[in-house]
Coordinates of C-alpha atoms in Angstrom, one line a residue:
M1265 CA 108.6 90.6 119.9
R1266 CA 105.9 93.1 120.0
D1267 CA 105.8 96.1 122.3
R1268 CA 103.1 98.5 123.3
L1269 CA 102.4 100.4 120.3
P1270 CA 103.2 104.3 120.1
L1271 CA 100.1 106.5 119.8
I1272 CA 101.4 108.1 116.6
A1273 CA 101.7 104.5 115.0
L1274 CA 98.4 103.6 115.8
L1275 CA 97.0 107.4 114.5
G1276 CA 99.0 107.0 111.3
A1277 CA 97.6 103.5 110.6
A1278 CA 94.0 104.8 111.2
T1279 CA 94.7 107.5 108.5
W1280 CA 95.2 104.8 105.8
S1281 CA 93.0 102.0 106.3
A1282 CA 92.0 99.9 103.3
W1283 CA 93.1 96.2 103.5
A1284 CA 94.3 96.1 99.8
C1285 CA 94.2 99.4 97.8
A1286 CA 93.8 98.9 94.0
A1287 CA 97.3 100.2 93.2
A1288 CA 100.3 101.6 95.5
P1289 CA 101.6 105.0 94.7
R1290 CA 104.8 104.9 92.5
V1291 CA 107.7 106.7 94.1
P1292 CA 110.2 108.7 92.0
E1293 CA 113.1 106.8 93.3
A1294 CA 112.6 103.4 94.6
L1295 CA 115.8 103.3 96.6
P1296 CA 116.5 100.4 99.2
T1297 CA 115.7 101.6 102.5
P1298 CA 118.3 100.6 105.4
D1299 CA 116.4 97.5 106.3
E1300 CA 116.2 96.5 102.4
S1301 CA 119.9 97.0 102.3
V1302 CA 120.4 94.6 105.2
I1303 CA 117.8 92.0 103.9
E1304 CA 119.2 91.8 100.3
D1305 CA 122.5 90.9 99.2
Q1306 CA 124.4 92.9 96.9
T1307 CA 122.9 90.9 93.9
G1308 CA 119.4 92.1 94.9
S1309 CA 118.5 88.4 95.8
S1310 CA 116.8 87.4 99.1
P1311 CA 118.9 85.1 101.2
A1312 CA 117.9 81.7 102.0
F1313 CA 116.0 81.4 105.2
T1314 CA 115.8 78.4 107.4
N1315 CA 113.2 79.5 109.8
R1316 CA 109.7 77.7 109.7
P1317 CA 106.5 79.1 110.3
H1318 CA 105.6 80.5 113.7
V1319 CA 103.5 78.6 116.1
P1320 CA 101.0 80.6 118.0
T1321 CA 101.5 80.7 121.9
G1322 CA 98.6 80.9 124.1
P1323 CA 94.9 79.8 124.1
L1324 CA 92.9 80.3 121.0
P1325 CA 89.1 80.9 121.1
A1326 CA 86.6 78.3 119.7
P1327 CA 84.9 79.2 116.4
A1328 CA 82.5 82.4 117.5
P1329 CA 78.8 82.0 117.2
I1330 CA 78.7 84.7 114.6
S1331 CA 75.4 86.0 113.7
A1332 CA 74.2 88.1 110.2
V1333 CA 71.6 90.0 112.8
D1334 CA 72.1 92.1 115.8
E1335 CA 70.1 92.4 119.0
N1336 CA 68.0 94.9 117.1
G1337 CA 67.0 92.7 114.3
Q1338 CA 69.4 94.7 111.9
L1339 CA 71.6 92.8 109.5
V1340 CA 75.2 93.2 110.2
D1341 CA 78.8 92.1 109.0
P1342 CA 80.7 89.1 110.8
I1343 CA 83.1 91.7 112.4
A1344 CA 80.6 93.7 113.9
S1345 CA 78.9 90.3 115.4
L1346 CA 82.4 89.4 116.6
Q1347 CA 83.0 92.7 118.5
A1348 CA 79.7 92.4 120.1
L1349 CA 80.9 89.0 121.4
L1350 CA 84.2 90.4 122.5
D1351 CA 82.3 93.4 124.3
A1352 CA 80.1 91.0 126.1
G1353 CA 83.0 88.7 127.3
E1354 CA 81.6 85.8 125.4
V1355 CA 84.8 85.5 123.2
T1356 CA 88.3 86.2 124.4
F1357 CA 91.5 86.8 122.6
S1358 CA 95.1 86.2 123.5
F1359 CA 97.9 88.2 122.1
D1360 CA 100.5 86.3 120.5
S1361 CA 104.4 87.3 120.9
V1362 CA 104.8 87.4 116.9
T1363 CA 101.6 87.7 114.9
G1364 CA 99.5 89.6 117.9
Y1365 CA 95.9 88.9 117.6
L1366 CA 95.9 87.3 114.1
P1367 CA 95.4 83.7 115.5
S1368 CA 92.8 84.8 117.5
V1369 CA 90.8 86.5 115.0
L1370 CA 91.4 83.6 112.7
A1371 CA 90.2 81.0 115.2
A1372 CA 87.0 83.1 116.3
L1373 CA 86.0 83.6 112.7
D1374 CA 87.0 80.0 111.8
I1375 CA 89.3 81.0 109.1
P1376 CA 91.7 78.1 108.2
L1377 CA 95.3 78.7 108.1
S1378 CA 95.4 76.9 105.0
S1379 CA 94.0 79.9 103.4
Q1380 CA 97.0 82.1 103.6
T1381 CA 98.1 83.8 100.6
L1382 CA 101.1 86.0 100.3
I1383 CA 101.2 89.3 97.9
F1384 CA 104.5 90.8 97.8
S1385 CA 103.4 93.9 95.7
R1386 CA 103.3 97.1 97.5
T1387 CA 99.4 97.4 96.9
S1388 CA 98.2 98.2 100.2
L1389 CA 97.9 100.9 102.9
Q1390 CA 101.1 99.8 104.5
T1391 CA 103.2 99.9 101.3
M1392 CA 106.5 100.6 103.5
N1393 CA 106.4 97.6 105.4
I1394 CA 105.4 95.3 102.3
S1395 CA 108.4 93.9 99.9
P1396 CA 109.2 90.6 98.1
W1397 CA 111.1 89.5 101.4
A1398 CA 108.2 90.7 103.7
P1399 CA 104.7 89.8 101.8
R1400 CA 101.4 90.6 103.1
G1401 CA 99.5 87.7 104.3
V1402 CA 95.8 87.3 103.5
Y1403 CA 93.6 84.9 105.1
F1404 CA 90.0 84.5 104.2
N1405 CA 86.7 82.7 104.6
D1406 CA 83.3 83.0 102.5
D1407 CA 82.8 86.4 104.0
V1408 CA 86.1 87.9 105.7
Y1409 CA 89.3 88.6 104.7
I1410 CA 92.2 89.3 107.0
G1411 CA 95.3 91.4 106.1
Y1412 CA 98.5 91.0 108.0
V1413 CA 101.9 92.7 107.4
S1414 CA 104.8 91.0 109.2
D1415 CA 105.5 91.3 113.0
E1416 CA 106.2 95.1 112.9
S1417 CA 102.7 96.5 111.7
P1418 CA 100.8 98.2 114.2
I1419 CA 97.4 97.0 112.9
L1420 CA 95.6 94.0 111.1
E1421 CA 93.5 94.8 108.1
I1422 CA 89.9 93.4 107.8
G1423 CA 87.5 93.4 104.9
A1424 CA 84.0 91.8 105.9
V1425 CA 81.0 91.4 103.9
D1426 CA 77.8 93.1 105.1
P1427 CA 74.6 91.4 103.8
D1428 CA 73.1 94.6 102.7
D1429 CA 76.0 97.1 102.0
G1430 CA 78.8 94.8 100.6
G1431 CA 82.5 95.4 101.6
T1432 CA 82.9 96.9 105.2
F1433 CA 86.4 97.7 106.4
Y1434 CA 88.2 97.6 109.8
I1435 CA 91.5 97.8 111.3
L1436 CA 92.5 96.1 114.6
P1437 CA 95.3 97.9 116.6
Q1438 CA 97.8 95.3 117.4
D1439 CA 98.2 96.8 121.0
P1440 CA 98.6 93.9 123.9
D1441 CA 97.7 96.6 126.7
S1442 CA 94.2 97.6 125.4
P1443 CA 91.1 95.3 124.8
P1444 CA 90.8 94.3 120.9
A1445 CA 88.6 96.8 119.4
F1446 CA 87.9 96.6 115.6
L1447 CA 87.7 100.2 114.3
K1448 CA 85.3 100.7 111.5
Q1449 CA 87.1 102.7 108.4
T1450 CA 85.1 104.5 105.7
R1451 CA 86.6 107.3 103.6
D1452 CA 90.1 106.0 103.4
C1453 CA 89.2 102.6 102.5
L1454 CA 86.5 103.4 100.1
G1455 CA 89.0 105.5 97.7
C1456 CA 89.8 102.2 96.4
H1457 CA 87.4 99.6 97.5
E1458 CA 84.6 101.7 95.9
A1459 CA 85.9 102.3 92.4
G1460 CA 85.9 101.1 89.0
P1461 CA 87.8 97.9 89.7
T1462 CA 85.0 96.8 92.3
M1463 CA 82.4 97.8 89.9
R1464 CA 81.7 101.0 91.8
V1465 CA 80.3 99.5 95.0
P1466 CA 81.8 98.7 98.2
G1467 CA 83.9 95.6 97.6
F1468 CA 87.0 93.3 97.1
L1469 CA 89.6 92.8 94.4
V1470 CA 92.3 90.8 93.4
R1471 CA 94.7 92.5 91.2
S1472 CA 97.8 91.0 89.1
T1473 CA 100.6 93.6 88.9
V1474 CA 104.1 93.5 87.3
V1475 CA 106.4 94.9 90.2
D1476 CA 110.1 96.0 90.6
R1477 CA 112.6 94.1 92.7
H1478 CA 111.6 96.1 95.6
G1479 CA 107.7 95.3 94.9
W1480 CA 106.7 98.7 93.7
T1481 CA 104.1 98.8 90.9
I1482 CA 105.4 99.0 87.6
R1483 CA 102.2 98.1 85.7
T1484 CA 98.9 96.5 86.8
L1485 CA 98.1 94.1 83.9
H1486 CA 94.4 94.6 84.1
D1487 CA 92.3 98.1 84.7
E1488 CA 89.8 96.1 86.2
Q1489 CA 90.0 93.2 89.0
V1490 CA 91.2 89.5 88.2
T1491 CA 88.1 87.4 87.6
D1492 CA 87.2 83.7 86.4
R1493 CA 87.6 85.0 83.2
T1494 CA 91.3 86.2 83.4
P1495 CA 93.7 84.1 81.4
W1496 CA 95.6 81.8 83.6
D1497 CA 99.0 83.2 82.4
E1498 CA 97.9 86.9 83.5
R1499 CA 97.0 85.8 86.9
F1500 CA 98.8 86.5 90.3
A1501 CA 101.6 88.5 89.1
G1502 CA 103.0 90.4 92.3
W1503 CA 101.9 87.2 94.6
Y1504 CA 103.7 84.3 95.9
V1505 CA 101.9 81.0 94.7
T1506 CA 102.8 77.3 95.9
G1507 CA 101.4 74.6 94.0
T1508 CA 101.8 72.6 90.5
H1509 CA 100.1 72.7 87.2
E1510 CA 100.5 71.6 83.8
G1511 CA 101.1 73.8 80.7
P1512 CA 101.9 77.6 80.7
S1513 CA 102.8 79.2 84.0
H1514 CA 100.7 82.0 86.1
G1515 CA 102.4 85.2 86.7
G1516 CA 103.1 84.4 90.5
N1517 CA 106.6 84.5 92.0
V1518 CA 108.3 86.7 89.5
R1519 CA 109.4 90.5 89.8
A1520 CA 111.6 92.6 87.7
E1521 CA 115.4 93.4 88.2
L1522 CA 114.8 96.8 87.6
E1523 CA 113.2 99.7 89.9
S1524 CA 110.2 101.1 88.7
H1525 CA 111.6 104.6 88.2
E1526 CA 114.1 102.9 85.6
V1527 CA 111.3 101.8 83.3
D1528 CA 110.4 104.7 80.8
N1529 CA 107.1 103.1 79.4
P1530 CA 105.4 101.0 82.0
D1531 CA 103.0 99.7 79.4
H1532 CA 105.4 98.5 76.9
F1533 CA 107.4 96.7 79.9
A1534 CA 104.4 95.0 81.3
A1535 CA 103.6 93.8 77.6
T1536 CA 106.8 92.2 77.1
F1537 CA 107.7 91.4 80.8
D1538 CA 108.2 87.4 80.9
L1539 CA 105.7 86.2 83.6
A1540 CA 106.3 82.5 82.7
G1541 CA 109.3 81.6 85.2
G1542 CA 107.4 81.4 88.6
G1543 CA 105.5 78.3 87.9
N1544 CA 105.2 75.0 89.7
V1545 CA 106.9 76.6 93.2
T1546 CA 106.4 74.4 96.2
D1547 CA 109.0 75.8 98.5
L1548 CA 109.2 79.5 99.5
S1549 CA 111.9 79.1 102.2
D1550 CA 114.6 80.8 100.2
R1551 CA 112.4 84.0 99.4
L1552 CA 111.3 85.2 102.6
D1553 CA 111.6 84.5 106.7
L1554 CA 108.7 82.4 107.3
S1555 CA 109.2 82.7 111.1
V1556 CA 106.5 85.7 111.2
Y1557 CA 103.8 84.0 109.4
L1558 CA 101.3 81.1 110.4
S1559 CA 102.0 79.1 107.3
E1560 CA 104.9 78.3 105.0
H1561 CA 102.4 78.4 101.8
S1562 CA 100.7 80.7 99.4
D1563 CA 98.3 77.9 98.0
V1564 CA 97.2 78.3 94.3
V1565 CA 93.8 76.8 95.2
A1566 CA 93.1 79.3 98.0
L1567 CA 94.1 82.0 95.1
L1568 CA 91.6 80.8 92.6
V1569 CA 88.8 80.5 95.0
M1570 CA 89.6 84.2 96.4
T1571 CA 89.5 85.3 92.8
H1572 CA 86.2 83.9 92.2
Q1573 CA 84.4 85.0 95.4
S1574 CA 85.6 88.4 95.5
R1575 CA 84.3 89.1 92.3
I1576 CA 81.0 87.5 93.0
H1577 CA 80.9 89.4 96.3
N1578 CA 80.9 92.7 94.3
V1579 CA 78.3 91.2 91.9
I1580 CA 75.8 90.3 94.6
T1581 CA 76.4 94.1 96.0
T1582 CA 75.5 95.4 92.7
V1583 CA 72.0 93.6 92.6
H1584 CA 71.5 95.3 96.0
T1585 CA 72.5 98.7 94.9
T1586 CA 70.6 98.4 91.6
V1587 CA 67.5 97.6 93.3
E1588 CA 67.6 100.4 95.9
E1589 CA 68.7 103.0 93.2
A1590 CA 66.2 102.0 90.7
L1591 CA 63.2 102.0 93.1
R1592 CA 64.4 105.1 94.6
D1593 CA 64.2 107.0 91.1
Q1594 CA 61.1 105.3 90.3
T1595 CA 59.6 106.7 93.3
A1596 CA 61.2 110.0 92.2
A1597 CA 59.7 110.3 89.0
R1598 CA 56.4 109.4 90.3
V1599 CA 56.5 112.2 92.8
T1600 CA 58.2 114.9 90.4
R1601 CA 57.0 113.9 87.0
G1602 CA 53.7 112.1 87.8
I1603 CA 54.7 108.9 86.1
E1604 CA 52.2 106.2 86.5
I1605 CA 53.2 102.7 88.3
P1606 CA 51.8 99.7 86.7
E1607 CA 50.0 97.2 88.9
S1608 CA 53.0 95.1 88.8
G1609 CA 54.7 97.8 91.1
L1610 CA 57.6 98.4 88.4
T1611 CA 58.1 100.5 85.5
A1612 CA 59.6 99.2 82.3
T1613 CA 62.7 101.1 82.9
T1614 CA 63.0 99.7 86.5
E1615 CA 62.2 96.2 85.2
V1616 CA 65.3 96.8 82.6
R1617 CA 67.8 97.9 85.4
I1618 CA 67.0 95.3 87.9
E1619 CA 66.9 92.3 85.4
S1620 CA 70.3 93.6 83.7
A1621 CA 72.1 93.3 87.2
V1622 CA 70.3 89.9 87.9
E1623 CA 71.6 88.7 84.6
Q1624 CA 75.0 89.6 85.0
L1625 CA 75.1 87.8 88.6
V1626 CA 73.5 84.6 87.0
R1627 CA 76.2 84.4 84.2
E1628 CA 79.1 84.9 86.8
M1629 CA 77.8 82.5 89.5
F1630 CA 77.5 80.0 86.3
F1631 CA 81.5 80.7 85.4
S1632 CA 80.4 81.7 82.2
R1633 CA 83.3 82.4 79.9
E1634 CA 85.7 81.0 82.7
A1635 CA 89.2 80.6 81.4
P1636 CA 90.7 77.2 81.4
I1637 CA 92.9 76.2 83.8
P1638 CA 96.2 73.8 82.9
G1639 CA 95.2 71.0 85.1
P1640 CA 95.8 69.1 87.1
V1641 CA 96.2 72.1 89.5
R1642 CA 97.3 71.1 92.9
G1643 CA 98.0 73.5 95.9
T1644 CA 100.5 72.4 98.8
T1645 CA 98.3 72.7 101.8
T1646 CA 95.1 71.2 102.9
F1647 CA 92.9 73.9 101.5
A1648 CA 91.1 72.0 99.1
E1649 CA 89.9 69.6 101.5
D1650 CA 89.2 72.2 104.0
F1651 CA 87.2 74.1 101.8
E1652 CA 85.2 71.2 100.4
S1653 CA 84.3 70.0 104.0
R1654 CA 82.2 73.0 104.8
G1655 CA 79.5 71.8 102.3
P1656 CA 76.4 71.7 102.3
F1657 CA 75.9 68.4 100.9
D1658 CA 73.0 66.6 99.3
Q1659 CA 72.0 63.1 99.9
Q1660 CA 74.6 61.7 97.4
G1661 CA 77.2 63.7 99.2
R1662 CA 77.7 66.3 96.4
T1663 CA 78.5 69.9 97.1
L1664 CA 78.9 73.0 95.1
R1665 CA 82.4 73.3 96.7
S1666 CA 83.7 70.2 94.9
F1667 CA 86.8 70.9 92.8
D1668 CA 87.5 70.1 89.3
L1669 CA 91.1 71.5 89.0
E1670 CA 91.7 69.6 85.7
T1671 CA 90.0 72.1 83.2
R1672 CA 88.1 74.4 85.3
L1673 CA 87.9 75.5 89.1
F1674 CA 84.6 73.5 90.2
R1675 CA 83.3 70.2 89.3
Y1676 CA 79.8 71.8 89.4
P1677 CA 80.3 75.1 88.2
F1678 CA 77.8 77.5 90.3
S1679 CA 78.9 79.5 93.1
F1680 CA 79.0 78.6 96.6
L1681 CA 78.0 81.9 97.5
V1682 CA 74.5 81.0 96.9
Y1683 CA 74.7 80.0 100.4
S1684 CA 76.1 83.5 101.6
E1685 CA 74.2 85.9 104.1
A1686 CA 74.5 88.6 101.2
F1687 CA 72.8 86.4 98.7
D1688 CA 70.1 85.6 101.1
A1689 CA 69.6 89.4 101.6
I1690 CA 68.9 90.1 98.1
P1691 CA 65.7 91.8 98.0
E1692 CA 62.8 89.8 96.5
V1693 CA 61.9 91.9 93.7
A1694 CA 65.3 90.6 92.4
K1695 CA 65.5 87.3 94.0
S1696 CA 62.3 86.0 92.2
R1697 CA 63.8 86.9 88.9
L1698 CA 67.1 85.4 89.9
Y1699 CA 65.7 82.0 90.8
A1700 CA 63.6 81.9 87.6
R1701 CA 66.8 82.6 85.4
I1702 CA 68.8 80.2 87.4
D1703 CA 66.2 77.5 87.0
D1704 CA 65.9 78.5 83.2
V1705 CA 69.7 77.6 82.8
L1706 CA 69.6 74.0 84.9
S1707 CA 66.2 73.0 83.5
G1708 CA 67.8 73.3 79.8
R1709 CA 65.2 76.0 78.8
E1710 CA 68.2 78.5 78.3
Q1711 CA 70.7 77.6 75.7
S1712 CA 72.7 80.5 74.7
A1713 CA 76.2 80.6 74.3
E1714 CA 76.8 82.0 77.7
Y1715 CA 76.0 78.6 79.1
A1716 CA 77.5 76.2 76.4
H1717 CA 79.8 75.0 79.1
L1718 CA 77.3 73.2 81.0
D1719 CA 76.1 69.7 79.6
A1720 CA 72.8 68.4 80.7
D1721 CA 74.3 66.0 83.4
T1722 CA 76.1 68.9 85.2
R1723 CA 72.8 71.1 84.9
T1724 CA 70.9 68.3 86.5
A1725 CA 73.5 67.7 89.2
I1726 CA 73.7 71.5 90.2
R1727 CA 69.8 71.8 90.1
D1728 CA 69.5 68.5 92.4
I1729 CA 72.2 69.9 94.7
L1730 CA 70.3 73.3 95.0
M1731 CA 67.0 71.7 95.6
Q1732 CA 68.3 69.8 98.3
T1733 CA 70.5 72.3 100.1
K1734 CA 68.9 75.7 99.3
A1735 CA 65.4 75.6 100.7
D1736 CA 64.0 79.0 99.3
F1737 CA 65.2 77.9 95.8
A1738 CA 63.4 74.7 96.0
A1739 CA 60.1 76.6 97.1
A1740 CA 60.4 79.2 94.4
V1741 CA 61.2 76.7 91.3
Q1742 CA 58.6 74.0 92.2

């Protein structure tokens, strides 16, 4: 049961404030703490747990009227909007005895419980509170990620998408005696969340990490983030994964028996470590205590969607950043070197920079070079249904959120984040080029190998869906 948090706990939590740092620090001796010694038996295995997921107590808020624009007409992220509603008394949180503010946050942001995924690698700011028997829960919707670490953590960790600036990070102190206040974080978070794996923009990442018996990192399988292009058998190491599939296994649900300090050559160990034993798991009750979580699952379909969208968020932010930097550099060149600006308003250099960023976004939104999945892939929750139900739908009932899950993730492979606030906020100088290139692909004018996975019927279906559900696209290409 949660008590009032000591001040030192809150100060310590505020010092380390990213919701999913790229890599946890390795310790010289990954020895069991007293808690670990109690939880693990002498063989190093977790005991069988019989507890079921926690059912929250107290009233929960209705989905809040989140707005991407504040009272001054400025674009804001969903957490800033939610905080304004809390301050105005329009939204009220209740404090749950086990999970604190987590149920209220999920309810207010309309984040489904079925989105819960569980990561046991110690790759977050709260490394000492995470382990294979106490994984970190991650819940998400299209533009917010919530990190939750058991019932002992003093904070919730939040990542949200600012339409202009990309990843924005907060903590929410789990203090029942103080009004809920999302505290914005900057420097500490961006050490991980504005680095190479996030394309050097403020963003998000899913990693695949070979870990030791206690969850400490031995080796990250990929220096960059996991994406739609990552081979199936190299995904999800360090995560619990519930669901079924055919063919080879993903890398979830397994960990090394060694401790990280016992591994002399991490690169060789990771390259030869057998990740194949964790597939087709549907029950986690013998691996962790479920009574401190809101769901008993870590749905494979949810993980696939989170992998896709976290990457696309970063690519969209890269377009924003590229436009801003290219135009700033163009202005500086005009002022300092007297470079003449063409009537089009863009120099050749500026056009190349913007078009390069746009082209990358087009490729990734169309799932170019997507790694095949060994379908049928099926999750263990209602996530697939919950996700698809959000639409929007065309007149034939089709939506970009429809899953395939046989050989690829989506039936109509074009990213649903076309409906996101961040996509809508792409500057017009880039968006006009973006829509023209999307239409080139969908109309069949673009026939390069990058889009060979799109047959004529699929291109036509995606174009029809966009024409009926994305008004500014329809206006731009008609």
